[in-house]
Each structure stands twice: as C-alpha cells, then as structure tokens.
Amino acid sequence: MSSQHRYKRHLYVSISLISMVAAAPIRAQTNAQAPSPAAADQDLPEGQVADIVVTGFRAALNNALNQKRNETAAIDSIVAEDIGKFPDSNLAESMQRIPGVALSRGDGGEGRNISVRGLGAQFTRVRINGMEGVSQVSGSDIRGGVATGRSFDFVTFPTEIFSALSVRKTMSADVEEGSLGATVDLRAPRPFDQKKDFVLSGTARGIYNDIKKDVDPRLSAIVSKKFGDTFGILGSVAYSKRRIDEYAYSAVDVVPTYVYGQAAPNGAPNAGVIFPFCTPVGYSYNGAATTSPVPGYAQPNAVAIGADANNCSAGNPRTGTAAAYDYIMSRTGVSGRPGGGVFLPRLPRPVKSSQDQQRLAGTLTLQWKPSDNTDISLDGLYSRFKVDRLDAYFDARSFGRAISNNGQPLTSVREIEVDDNGSLIHGLFDGVDLRSEMQQERFTSEYRQANLNFDHRFSDKVRLFGLVGINESRLDVDRLQVAVDSNDTRDWSIDFRDNPDIPKIGYGIDTTNPALFRYGPPLTNGDQQGQLSNFIRRNVILSKTFELNGEWEAAHGFTVVAGGQYRTNRYTARERQLGTTTPLTLPAGVSIADFTYTTNGIGKNLDGQLQDFVSVDPIKFRNAVGLDDYAYCSIECARGTYGGVDEKYKSGYLMVRFDTKDVLPFGLRGDAGVRYVHTDLDTYGPITTAAPAGSTYSSRFVISEVSRSYEDWLPAVNLALDITPELIARFSAARVMSRPSYGQLIPAGSANLVIQTASFSNPFLDPIRANTIDAALEWYFAPGSLVSLGYFYKNIETYIQALPQLVPFQDIGLPLSLLTGTQLRPTDLFSVQRNVNTPGGPLRGFEVNVQLPFRFLPGALSNFGALGNFTRVRSNITYLLGNGRTRVAPLVGLSGETASGTLYYEDSKFSIRSTVNYRSPFLTAVPSGSVDADASVNASSIFVDASASYNLTENIKLIAEVSNITNETNRLTADTVRQDPLYTAYFGRTYALAINFQL
C-alpha cells in the first residue's frame, strides 16, 4: 500500500467517526420533541422510573445481550433490528462485531466466510433452522477455486430472510459434532415471533460502486399472518442484482530463478549447473565458456529450437549482459544454488475481473401452536446465487515455463536488481513470451431445505422435541479458458520502485493490437500459440437428518437431557472437460481480431502502473471456432473428475442441566454430558491409468473405492457462576472434532502438465481433534452494558496439510502416457502435494468485549453508544516440509489480532453508526507451495463501514449505507521475510440508498 493510500485511509476513518459526533447536536435540535431517557425520568414523580421502550439498533443489541447473559455456554448473538432488517447487508459482515470473529472477503469485497478464534471457515459449522447446511460457490483461483469443502459461504444468502444468528464458541453434549472453532446458528423468522397478527415489510435499495459506476437493485419483502392463536404463516423473498469490476496485480507465484532454468548437459562445461536464462554471447562461468541453451539443442521430439552461439532460439538473439547474468548467479539464497537468491514473479500480470451476480432467496414457514405445550413448524428455505464472471489477464509467461515450453531459458536478461532478501526491484528482458488469457466462469449455487420441527411438553417435568429435515446444496460451474500468445517480445520491463505492491510493466509492443498475437496448435519446436480449456462441473451435497430429544426434570433445578441423531451426507462431484486441450487451427477467414476486444481501465484503477490489453471475447470465440461442436469426456480420457463421499453419522448423548440458585447459597448454572458418534465413510474417486490399446485417448480413469469407519467420545461441560446479579464467571471444557473436507477424502490423483504440478488426496485422513478449555468473566454493570474478558485454549492433536515434494514425473505414480504429445520428459521434476495428517499443536488466546450505551450522559448525548472488542490468538502448529523437515508456525487462516469498534447514535427518528474492523496478517498456506518460500500471507486490513436511517413516518424509513469507506485493498504476499507481492486487488467503495415500509 502506498503512503498516499495509507494517509487517505486514516483520513476516511477520522471523517467517518467525526461525522457521527457532529450529527448528534444537529439531531438534538431537529428532534427536540423526542425526550432522552434521562429527561423522561425527570418528568415522573419521585421514586418512579419510566418504562422505556427501546427499538432499532439499540434494541437489537439489548436482546442479544440478554440472550448471552442467560446462556450457560459461550454464545454471542445478533438479532434483527426489526422484521426484515438485519444490521448489515451481509451475514458474515454482521459477525465481525462478535469478539473473536474475523471475516474473509470474496469478489467485490463482500464478506464470504468467517474464522472464529483463529480457526478458519473449514472448522466452523453452520446450522439453518437447526439443521446443518453447506453452501458452495466458485471463485478465482486466488480465492480457492471451485468449493470442495464443508465451509459455508455466506455470500449466497441475503440477510433479509433471517431474524437472528448466534455464534456458539463452546460445545455442549446436545450439539452435534463437527466444529473445532464455532457453531453458527441462522434462524429464519416465524409467525409467532411477531407481536402483531399481520405484518408486511418491504425494502428497496439502490446500490452503487465507485469503480463499476452502475446502480443495482436489491429488493426484499416479508409478510406474516396469524390465524387466531393457533396457526400462522410467514413468507419472505429477497432479490438482488450486482455488477462488479475488480482490478488487481497478480504474480500467481514467486520463485527463485533456478526453478525453470536449464541444467548444463553432461560433458559440457559446468555440467549440472542450472542456468536460469539464455546466456549472453561469449559468456563465461567459473572460468569456462558456457552457452545455454547449448547450440543445436532439440526438444524431445528431435526438433531443434534454433539455439546457436548468437541466438537463444530461431529469431530470438542473445541480447543479455554478462553483468546482469553474473549478478543473478552470485545470489545463492537459502538453497545454496546459483540464482537461488533472485526471486521473480512466475506470471506477472494485471487482472480485470467483471461479474454479474443475481441472488434470489425466500422462506416459507407454517407454524401450529394448538396450546402453550405444543409447537410444530414446517420451515422451507430456498436460495439461488448466480454469477457470470469474466477475468482478463495479461501474462509474461516466460518466467513460469521451463525449456520444454520454450520459456525462461530462452529469455535474455539485460538489467536486474534485487534487494538483500532477493526480492525483485526492477529488471529488463528480451525474448519474453506474452499471453492474453481470458477465463469466463458461469456458476449457479442453489440451496434447498425443508425441515419439520416439533416440541411438546407432556407435563411440567417431561418434554419431547426434535426435527426431521433434508437439504441440498448444488453448484454448477462452466469454466472456459482461452489464451492468445505473442512470443519473443523485446524490451519487457518490470519495476517496483514506485509502488512495492504493483509494479510498472512495459511490454515493448502495442498490447492492444490483436495482429501481434497468435492462436493455434503449438509448433514442433515447442512454441505455443495460445491455450484452450473448458470444464463443466456439478457438485451436490445432499443431507438428511432425524433427531429426537427428551428432557426430564428429575428434581428442582436439575434436568436430564438425552437424545439421538441419525444423519447422512452424500457428496458427489462430476466434471467433464474438452476432449482436446490443444488449440486447433482457426477456421478459414477467421482472425484474432474477429474474437477479441480491448480490456480498459487497467492503468486508471491500478495507480497508472499497468496497461490496457487485447482480450478474448468468450461469446465471439465460441462462435468463431464452433466450440459447441467440440467433444467432452471424463472417465474415458482421464480428465475432470468422478468421485464422491457417503457419510453416515449415528450419535447419541446424555447430559444434565442444573441451576443451584434455589438449592445452594450461590447460583451455579451449567450443563455436563457426553456425546458418542460413530462415522461410516464410503469414498470413491478417479485414479489416472494408461488406456487399453486402441482407445481414443491415451489415458483413462479407474474408479477407486475406500470404506472405513471411526468413533468418537466427546465429553463437554459448561459452568456459569452468578457471583452477583451483575457479575458472571464462566468455565467450559470439551473434546471436539472436525472432519476433513470432501475434496481431501476422495481417492484421486492428477497432474497439470502445463505448470508441472500434481496433487493426491487421501481417503484415510483422520478428523482434526482437539481438547478445549474456555474461561470468562462478564460484568453487566448497567442496562444494555457489558465488559467481559475471556481466555481460551485448544490443544489440536492432529492437523491436515498438503505435503509438497519435488518428484520426477516417472516416480509420482501416474502413467507415462500422460506425457504423449508434450515436450516433457519422464525425468522432469513435478511439484507434488499429498494430503496428510500432521502433529498439530496448541492454540491459545484471550478476548475483550465492551458494550456501552451512553445513557449516563445528559440530553442528546445519552443517545450515543459504543461497542468494541479485541482478540489476541497465538498458535504453534507443526508443519511438515518434506524430506524429514518440519516447521512450527501459526495456524493457517489465523490472525494474531482482530478488533472491531462501533460508535452509534440513535433517537426516536434518526440512527447512524460507523464500524471499524481490523484483522492482522494471516498465513494462507504452510508450506506455501512455492519453492524456497516458507508461507503465503494475507496482509492486514482495516475496513470502515457506516449506515444511517431516518423515520419519515411510523411506517416508512429511509436508509443510507456505505461500505469500505477507506477503499481498502486485498493483498497477498509470498514468504514471511521477503513479503513479495503476490496479489493486490481494488474493489472500491459501495454506497446504498434504501426505503423501508412496514404495516
């Protein structure tokens, strides 16, 4: 981030808070007729206090605080300010105000998922109306690609269809297993939650982003009707459309120069030494004349590339300088290899991501309460999140390609400079291959759920309750990637001196001229002329739950609770890909200009550092090449995937709830019990093998099946000691477990021949298990007020990570037939990652929470209030680095510090609030997957949001909102020491104006 951007961010934070303070006197003058709570008390006879009816944001805070106070477990809640009016535009963003909760943002800066007390989204379970659910989305590769896990993406659901959420940080025996971090409960409103017999509420928003500069609609409505005292029906619907532009610089990876270099052949001078670039004319190393690539070098198909004493390849002269080359070879770095101390971005490129989002959701609830002892409800919920995203990239791809692809070893280096850690400062190169890459992805995420909840009290001592439910999460993805190339360009430069996050890149050509680019099959000498890939994928998660619970009050203040649950989860993944991934010759009469356009706005939105460029139009391309007539395949060609996971959970629990306030001199509340769960697991997945003779394709999938089972005993205890009516001490202890993601369990192995990587999953992975302890002290010193301090400790017994290793292709277990038609040799090294269980380690931390309405201040100042929390977490996880090496580092996804602060003002007509959220840096991968880099890191962030509302009448309210006031970026870096820029994205500020009505 530049110093100018930091200054602007601090300025915006100050302005947002000062504006709120300034608003109070203004509102006090315009609403003098609305007495403050303190003034209302003064008008009453001595000794009497007014019954103050609190509404809006302050009421929502009070309700949530009362719920927290009465719980025995550590639970924080957020409730709607009114029907259809959640405090924030996104559920995940709402939870930032809860201590220990940190937000991860997705496309356009919208909240996507959460981590709780340092534990990422994969460790957080989400229940909707009491039933566990998983929502799936797809994203750009930098944000995780197609979902294959158990995490919940909150972006798929609008807030308007929910009335409350709670975050359970400690476990009880009656709560089903699966969470290591927290269990989040989302609850849709029901008819008998409403005070009136008939309620109708609607909200219309217009949303504007200062990058896209379009106004998008967001609409919602809720209607509720009670028929007498026994039956009610409630329905809700929400629709939004959003258009997003996001600009970024991406390096994809940062690697030392020797990774894609060329080793001098046996018998040649300096045999075995890796030379990263094309050597200059007459170059000497270690006192011996050295030429790389060697004159006459030929690819595995025996076609010479045209290397000689003066040329790196045909038409690509050796223009490098000995000074630059010697500078690189003198930097050995941690590997000890020449060139190992110079790190270059693998695919330095600007990115423009544009997408159209449509979100539609609704609920329908039928509720029957024939008496105070019986409550039966049928809840239905539907959500559809539809996205059409177009990503445009402009790569300097030579730095990420070996000689088999005529990459980095054919590039000449004329100038280069790095800092003491090896991070690139600036460089000038010739013979650089450029690629304009388009990725169009259209995906639809649908979620359906229906569940029957029943609760009947047979007497004052006996109660029976439970649920039966089914839900389905379905993700359909269609991703097309097309690229056009311009090879061996000269005068390519990269310079980080003006901006450490976004370099200035010069390309040496007119990047907007389509005549300079080629598309077609690769040449026999290894030159590529574009890229083509397309996959169509469907992921489905089908869950069924039957749960029955019973309560028996054995004695006054002591209740025995027992129950059982039977659940099934079925995950299926089906993906088909194009039968050919080799670009075909363009039809007669078709040129590059016929299916390209110019991507613009790059320089304007990336500090003027990068340039606009020619891009492929997906619709024009499909029509130009007749892509709809291409064949797709899966099992028969060993492309895509064909796998699944079937899980069956049988669990039961026994628990005692107690409250000693009427038995002992002190009030001790709590629960203690144990839960038993037996898990049956059936998995199947694709393993690549050589195809039989005469097959159309050289390889095919063989489906591998693995079955296993395991069991867990999970004790839990929660205690709440009412030291005084205002002071509560809490203690909790539990054993918890979290299951591996579905993608990790499918028995599968595959390789990416373009970037020379391979990955293998592991159906024998054990769950992540931990023992936890929590303690807290809470002081409710005034109405609506709280100061609390909490401590938590988790001993994580085992963890799951991808173990990276550099392995020759011939040793990774995949058939050599995969190399047919490529320039790769069986001895070429591949970066292989396998999922394994690792030792884990401890996690500990504390959190501070303050909630303070300023009711003690005079006049209008009493309408102010503040919320604030701070969490500090530390962990020591043992990671495997390969070759017997280990490293102790923080847990992936854990921010050492998170904080949130909200200042608000609210009276009978006007409300305004501003929230600042801080998240410190966190690791995104350990090991990073990059050579000689210890980790990849998401940089720290500060997001500032604000909203205001004004009641025009009793039934009509105006609302104004702004998010990301400071125009914060999303930044990723490689290596904790070097902190090389990996990804920096701008998504702008978002403004909204809305009108809400209620009847």
Coordinates of N, CA, C and O in Angstrom, one line a residue, residues 93-182:
E93 N -20.5 -10.1 7.5 CA -20.1 -8.8 7.9 C -20.7 -8.4 9.3 O -20.1 -7.8 10.1
S94 N -21.9 -8.9 9.5 CA -22.5 -8.7 10.8 C -21.7 -9.3 11.9 O -21.5 -8.8 13.0
M95 N -21.2 -10.5 11.7 CA -20.5 -11.3 12.7 C -19.1 -10.7 13.1 O -18.5 -11.1 14.1
Q96 N -18.7 -9.7 12.3 CA -17.4 -9.1 12.6 C -17.5 -8.4 14.0 O -16.4 -8.2 14.6
R97 N -18.7 -8.0 14.4 CA -18.8 -7.3 15.7 C -18.7 -8.3 16.9 O -18.6 -7.8 18.0
I98 N -18.7 -9.6 16.6 CA -18.6 -10.5 17.7 C -17.2 -10.8 18.0 O -16.3 -11.0 17.1
P99 N -16.8 -10.8 19.3 CA -15.4 -11.0 19.6 C -14.9 -12.3 19.1 O -15.5 -13.3 19.1
G100 N -13.7 -12.3 18.5 CA -13.0 -13.5 18.0 C -13.4 -13.8 16.6 O -12.8 -14.8 16.1
V101 N -14.3 -13.1 16.0 CA -14.7 -13.5 14.6 C -14.0 -12.6 13.6 O -14.0 -11.3 13.8
A102 N -13.4 -13.2 12.6 CA -12.7 -12.4 11.6 C -13.3 -12.8 10.2 O -13.7 -14.0 10.0
L103 N -13.4 -11.9 9.3 CA -14.1 -12.0 8.1 C -13.1 -12.2 6.9 O -12.0 -11.5 6.9
S104 N -13.4 -13.1 6.0 CA -12.7 -13.3 4.8 C -13.6 -12.8 3.7 O -14.7 -13.1 3.6
R105 N -13.0 -11.9 2.8 CA -13.8 -11.3 1.8 C -13.6 -11.9 0.4 O -12.5 -12.3 0.1
G106 N -14.6 -12.0 -0.4 CA -14.6 -12.6 -1.7 C -14.6 -11.5 -2.8 O -14.2 -10.4 -2.6
D107 N -15.2 -11.9 -3.9 CA -15.3 -11.0 -5.1 C -16.0 -9.7 -4.7 O -17.1 -9.8 -4.1
G108 N -15.5 -8.6 -5.1 CA -16.1 -7.3 -4.9 C -16.0 -6.9 -3.4 O -16.7 -5.9 -3.0
G109 N -15.2 -7.6 -2.6 CA -15.1 -7.2 -1.2 C -16.2 -7.6 -0.3 O -16.2 -7.3 0.9
E110 N -17.1 -8.4 -0.8 CA -18.3 -8.8 0.0 C -17.8 -9.9 1.0 O -17.1 -10.8 0.6
G111 N -18.3 -9.9 2.2 CA -18.0 -11.0 3.2 C -18.4 -12.3 2.7 O -19.5 -12.6 2.2
R112 N -17.4 -13.3 2.7 CA -17.6 -14.6 2.2 C -17.7 -15.7 3.3 O -18.7 -16.4 3.3
N113 N -16.7 -15.8 4.1 CA -16.8 -16.7 5.2 C -16.1 -16.1 6.4 O -15.4 -15.1 6.3
I114 N -16.1 -16.9 7.5 CA -15.5 -16.3 8.8 C -14.6 -17.3 9.4 O -14.6 -18.5 9.1
S115 N -13.7 -16.8 10.2 CA -12.9 -17.7 11.1 C -13.2 -17.2 12.5 O -13.5 -16.0 12.8
V116 N -13.2 -18.1 13.5 CA -13.6 -17.9 14.9 C -12.4 -18.3 15.7 O -12.0 -19.4 15.7
R117 N -11.9 -17.3 16.5 CA -10.7 -17.5 17.4 C -9.6 -18.2 16.7 O -8.9 -19.1 17.2
G118 N -9.3 -17.7 15.4 CA -8.2 -18.2 14.7 C -8.4 -19.4 13.9 O -7.6 -19.8 13.1
L119 N -9.6 -20.1 14.0 CA -9.9 -21.3 13.3 C -10.7 -20.9 12.0 O -11.8 -20.3 12.2
G120 N -10.3 -21.4 10.9 CA -10.8 -20.9 9.6 C -12.2 -21.5 9.3 O -12.8 -22.2 10.1
A121 N -12.7 -21.1 8.1 CA -14.1 -21.5 7.8 C -14.3 -23.0 7.8 O -15.5 -23.4 8.0
Q122 N -13.3 -23.8 7.4 CA -13.5 -25.2 7.4 C -13.8 -25.8 8.8 O -14.2 -27.0 8.9
F123 N -13.5 -25.1 9.8 CA -13.7 -25.5 11.2 C -15.0 -25.0 11.8 O -15.3 -25.2 13.0
T124 N -15.7 -24.2 11.0 CA -17.0 -23.6 11.5 C -18.2 -24.3 10.9 O -18.3 -24.3 9.7
R125 N -19.1 -24.8 11.7 CA -20.3 -25.4 11.2 C -21.4 -24.4 11.2 O -21.5 -23.5 12.1
V126 N -22.3 -24.4 10.2 CA -23.4 -23.5 10.2 C -24.7 -24.4 10.1 O -24.8 -25.3 9.4
R127 N -25.6 -24.0 11.0 CA -27.0 -24.7 11.0 C -28.0 -23.6 10.7 O -28.0 -22.5 11.1
I128 N -28.9 -24.1 9.8 CA -30.0 -23.2 9.4 C -31.3 -23.8 9.9 O -31.7 -25.0 9.6
N129 N -32.0 -23.1 10.8 CA -33.2 -23.6 11.4 C -33.0 -24.9 12.1 O -33.8 -25.8 12.1
G130 N -31.8 -25.0 12.7 CA -31.4 -26.2 13.5 C -30.8 -27.4 12.7 O -30.4 -28.4 13.3
M131 N -30.6 -27.2 11.4 CA -30.1 -28.3 10.6 C -28.8 -27.8 9.9 O -28.8 -26.7 9.4
E132 N -27.8 -28.7 10.0 CA -26.5 -28.3 9.4 C -26.6 -28.2 7.9 O -27.3 -28.9 7.2
G133 N -26.0 -27.1 7.4 CA -26.0 -26.8 5.9 C -24.7 -26.4 5.4 O -23.8 -25.9 6.2
V134 N -24.5 -26.6 4.1 CA -23.2 -26.2 3.5 C -23.7 -25.5 2.2 O -24.5 -26.0 1.4
S135 N -23.1 -24.3 2.0 CA -23.4 -23.5 0.8 C -22.1 -23.5 0.0 O -21.0 -23.3 0.6
Q136 N -22.1 -23.6 -1.3 CA -20.9 -23.7 -2.1 C -20.9 -22.6 -3.2 O -22.0 -22.2 -3.7
V137 N -19.7 -22.1 -3.4 CA -19.5 -21.1 -4.5 C -18.3 -21.5 -5.2 O -17.5 -22.3 -4.7
S138 N -18.1 -20.9 -6.4 CA -16.8 -21.0 -7.1 C -16.2 -19.6 -7.1 O -16.8 -18.6 -6.9
G139 N -14.9 -19.6 -7.2 CA -14.2 -18.3 -7.2 C -12.9 -18.4 -8.1 O -12.5 -19.4 -8.5
S140 N -12.3 -17.2 -8.2 CA -11.0 -17.2 -8.9 C -10.0 -18.1 -8.2 O -10.1 -18.3 -7.0
D141 N -9.0 -18.6 -8.9 CA -8.0 -19.5 -8.2 C -7.4 -18.9 -7.0 O -7.1 -19.6 -6.1
I142 N -7.1 -17.6 -7.0 CA -6.5 -17.0 -5.9 C -7.4 -17.1 -4.6 O -6.9 -16.9 -3.5
R143 N -8.7 -17.3 -4.8 CA -9.7 -17.4 -3.7 C -10.2 -18.8 -3.5 O -11.2 -19.0 -3.0
G144 N -9.4 -19.7 -4.0 CA -9.7 -21.1 -3.7 C -10.4 -21.9 -4.8 O -10.6 -23.1 -4.6
G145 N -10.8 -21.3 -5.9 CA -11.4 -22.1 -7.0 C -12.7 -22.7 -6.6 O -13.5 -22.2 -5.8
V146 N -13.1 -23.8 -7.2 CA -14.3 -24.5 -7.0 C -14.4 -25.1 -5.6 O -13.4 -25.8 -5.2
A147 N -15.4 -24.8 -4.9 CA -15.5 -25.3 -3.5 C -15.6 -26.9 -3.5 O -16.4 -27.4 -4.2
T148 N -14.8 -27.5 -2.6 CA -14.9 -28.9 -2.4 C -14.9 -29.2 -0.9 O -14.7 -30.4 -0.5
G149 N -15.2 -28.2 0.0 CA -15.1 -28.4 1.4 C -16.4 -28.4 2.1 O -17.5 -28.4 1.5
R150 N -16.3 -28.2 3.4 CA -17.5 -28.1 4.3 C -17.8 -26.7 4.7 O -18.7 -26.5 5.5
S151 N -17.0 -25.8 4.3 CA -17.2 -24.4 4.8 C -18.4 -23.8 4.2 O -19.0 -24.2 3.2
F152 N -18.9 -22.7 4.8 CA -20.2 -22.1 4.5 C -19.9 -20.7 3.9 O -19.2 -19.9 4.5
D153 N -20.3 -20.5 2.7 CA -20.2 -19.2 2.0 C -21.4 -18.3 2.2 O -22.5 -18.6 1.6
F154 N -21.3 -17.3 3.1 CA -22.4 -16.5 3.5 C -22.9 -15.6 2.3 O -24.0 -15.1 2.4
V155 N -22.1 -15.4 1.3 CA -22.4 -14.6 0.2 C -23.6 -15.1 -0.5 O -24.3 -14.4 -1.3
T156 N -24.0 -16.4 -0.4 CA -25.1 -17.0 -1.1 C -26.4 -16.6 -0.5 O -27.5 -16.9 -1.2
F157 N -26.5 -16.1 0.7 CA -27.7 -15.8 1.4 C -27.9 -14.3 1.7 O -27.0 -13.7 2.2
P158 N -29.0 -13.7 1.4 CA -29.3 -12.4 1.8 C -29.6 -12.3 3.2 O -30.2 -13.3 3.8
T159 N -29.3 -11.2 3.9 CA -29.6 -11.1 5.3 C -31.1 -11.0 5.6 O -31.6 -11.4 6.7
E160 N -31.9 -10.5 4.6 CA -33.3 -10.2 4.9 C -34.2 -11.3 5.3 O -35.2 -11.2 5.8
I161 N -33.7 -12.6 4.9 CA -34.6 -13.7 5.2 C -34.3 -14.4 6.6 O -34.9 -15.4 6.9
F162 N -33.4 -13.7 7.3 CA -33.1 -14.3 8.7 C -33.5 -13.2 9.7 O -33.4 -12.0 9.5
S163 N -33.8 -13.7 10.9 CA -34.1 -12.8 12.0 C -33.1 -12.8 13.1 O -33.0 -11.9 13.9
A164 N -32.2 -13.8 13.2 CA -31.2 -13.9 14.2 C -30.1 -14.9 13.8 O -30.3 -15.8 13.0
L165 N -28.9 -14.6 14.3 CA -27.8 -15.5 14.2 C -27.1 -15.6 15.6 O -27.1 -14.6 16.3
S166 N -26.5 -16.7 15.9 CA -25.7 -16.9 17.1 C -24.5 -17.6 16.8 O -24.4 -18.5 15.9
V167 N -23.4 -17.3 17.5 CA -22.1 -18.0 17.3 C -21.8 -18.7 18.6 O -21.5 -18.0 19.7
R168 N -21.8 -20.0 18.6 CA -21.5 -20.8 19.8 C -20.1 -21.2 19.8 O -19.6 -21.9 18.9
K169 N -19.3 -20.7 20.8 CA -17.9 -20.9 20.8 C -17.5 -22.0 21.7 O -16.3 -22.5 21.6
T170 N -18.4 -22.5 22.6 CA -18.1 -23.7 23.4 C -19.2 -24.7 23.1 O -20.3 -24.4 22.8
M171 N -18.8 -26.0 23.2 CA -19.7 -27.1 22.9 C -20.4 -27.6 24.1 O -20.0 -27.5 25.2
S172 N -21.6 -28.1 23.8 CA -22.4 -28.9 24.8 C -22.7 -30.3 24.2 O -22.7 -30.4 22.9
A173 N -23.0 -31.2 25.0 CA -23.2 -32.6 24.5 C -24.4 -32.7 23.6 O -24.4 -33.6 22.7
D174 N -25.4 -31.8 23.7 CA -26.6 -31.9 22.9 C -26.4 -31.2 21.5 O -27.3 -31.2 20.7
V175 N -25.2 -30.7 21.3 CA -25.0 -30.0 20.0 C -24.1 -31.0 19.1 O -23.1 -31.5 19.6
E176 N -24.6 -31.3 17.9 CA -23.9 -32.3 17.1 C -22.5 -31.8 16.8 O -22.2 -30.6 16.7
E177 N -21.6 -32.8 16.6 CA -20.2 -32.6 16.4 C -19.9 -32.1 15.1 O -20.7 -32.0 14.2
G178 N -18.6 -31.7 14.9 CA -18.1 -31.3 13.6 C -17.5 -29.9 13.6 O -16.9 -29.5 12.6
S179 N -17.5 -29.2 14.7 CA -16.9 -27.9 14.8 C -15.7 -27.9 15.7 O -15.8 -28.4 16.8
L180 N -14.7 -27.3 15.2 CA -13.5 -27.1 16.0 C -13.4 -25.6 16.5 O -12.8 -25.3 17.5
G181 N -14.0 -24.7 15.7 CA -14.0 -23.3 16.0 C -15.3 -22.8 16.6 O -15.3 -22.2 17.7
A182 N -16.4 -23.0 15.9 CA -17.7 -22.5 16.4 C -18.8 -23.1 15.6 O -18.6 -23.6 14.5

